[in-house]
């Protein structure tokens, strides 16, 4: 079975293609399930590179309509990728229970540190901040709002040598995922970004081998996500490559996310 739950459209302002374009690509590629997870807006703050808040209703209505139209061809799911900020608990509940989303995908690009400052993990100043980041991801999982964590090792894209802080951060995320039964995503888009030079060798920005070796041997469910930003990426060569990588580590990826 071919599935993908990590899909972006032109609404997020840094991808191409409409919902229909992705559906047509998914059907042509033989997918059984396509989940939309555009970057969610926040009602009172513009964090950039995401749909404006006024488009939220149109986004959900569009997917609802397309779900009925294409019901004979493919299962469509309605989700959003969003960061966790403690003050937005009521908003996550609004998205899940009033907008009736099928799932929220935690994409923790920015996070709130213990001092209350908002930081972008892709612009970390040192590896010590990874621990605060990991604690924020764990706190998000503890809420139960998020079905999956997208690119949980995205902090590895910073150009620091892998050290004990990285190990601590991984342990925090892995422990929380196993305890809360939250799915972790092996992100194919990190592979699309190519190989880069790092202090400890040449590698993709993410996924990071050291992270997934720690996942191997646990009971954590792992899913492959395309994180497609173009309809041609719904099922390209990076998806089967991702499956091969995780299987070589002794991980058996799941294809569907349970009752969704």
Coordinates of N, CA and C in Angstrom, one line a residue, residues 24 26 45 50 57 68 89 98-99 116 120 141-142 148 156 238 241 250:
X24 N -4.4 14.2 -8.3 CA -4.2 13.6 -9.5 C -2.8 12.8 -9.6
X26 N -1.2 11.7 -6.9 CA -1.3 10.5 -6.0 C -2.1 9.4 -6.7
X45 N -1.3 35.6 15.0 CA 0.1 35.9 14.7 C 0.5 35.3 13.3
X50 N 3.2 30.2 5.5 CA 2.0 29.4 5.8 C 0.8 30.1 5.3
X57 N -10.8 28.2 6.4 CA -12.1 27.6 6.1 C -12.2 27.1 4.7
X68 N -15.3 13.8 -1.3 CA -16.5 13.2 -1.8 C -16.3 13.0 -3.3
X89 N -3.6 25.8 23.3 CA -4.3 24.6 23.5 C -5.7 24.7 23.0
X98 N -13.7 21.4 16.0 CA -14.7 22.2 15.3 C -14.4 22.2 13.8
X99 N -13.1 22.3 13.4 CA -12.8 22.2 12.0 C -12.7 20.7 11.5
X116 N 10.7 31.6 27.8 CA 9.5 32.2 27.1 C 9.9 32.8 25.8
X120 N 13.9 29.7 16.5 CA 13.8 28.8 15.3 C 14.9 27.7 15.5
X141 N 3.9 16.2 22.5 CA 3.4 14.8 22.5 C 2.5 14.5 23.7
X142 N 2.9 15.1 24.9 CA 2.2 14.8 26.1 C 0.7 15.3 26.0
X148 N 1.3 12.6 14.9 CA 2.6 12.3 14.4 C 3.5 13.5 14.6
X156 N 19.1 18.5 13.3 CA 20.4 18.0 12.8 C 20.9 18.8 11.5
X238 N 12.5 9.2 -3.8 CA 13.0 9.3 -2.4 C 12.1 8.6 -1.5
X241 N 13.4 4.9 -1.5 CA 14.7 5.0 -0.9 C 14.6 5.1 0.6
X250 N 16.5 -2.0 10.7 CA 15.7 -2.9 11.5 C 14.3 -2.3 11.9

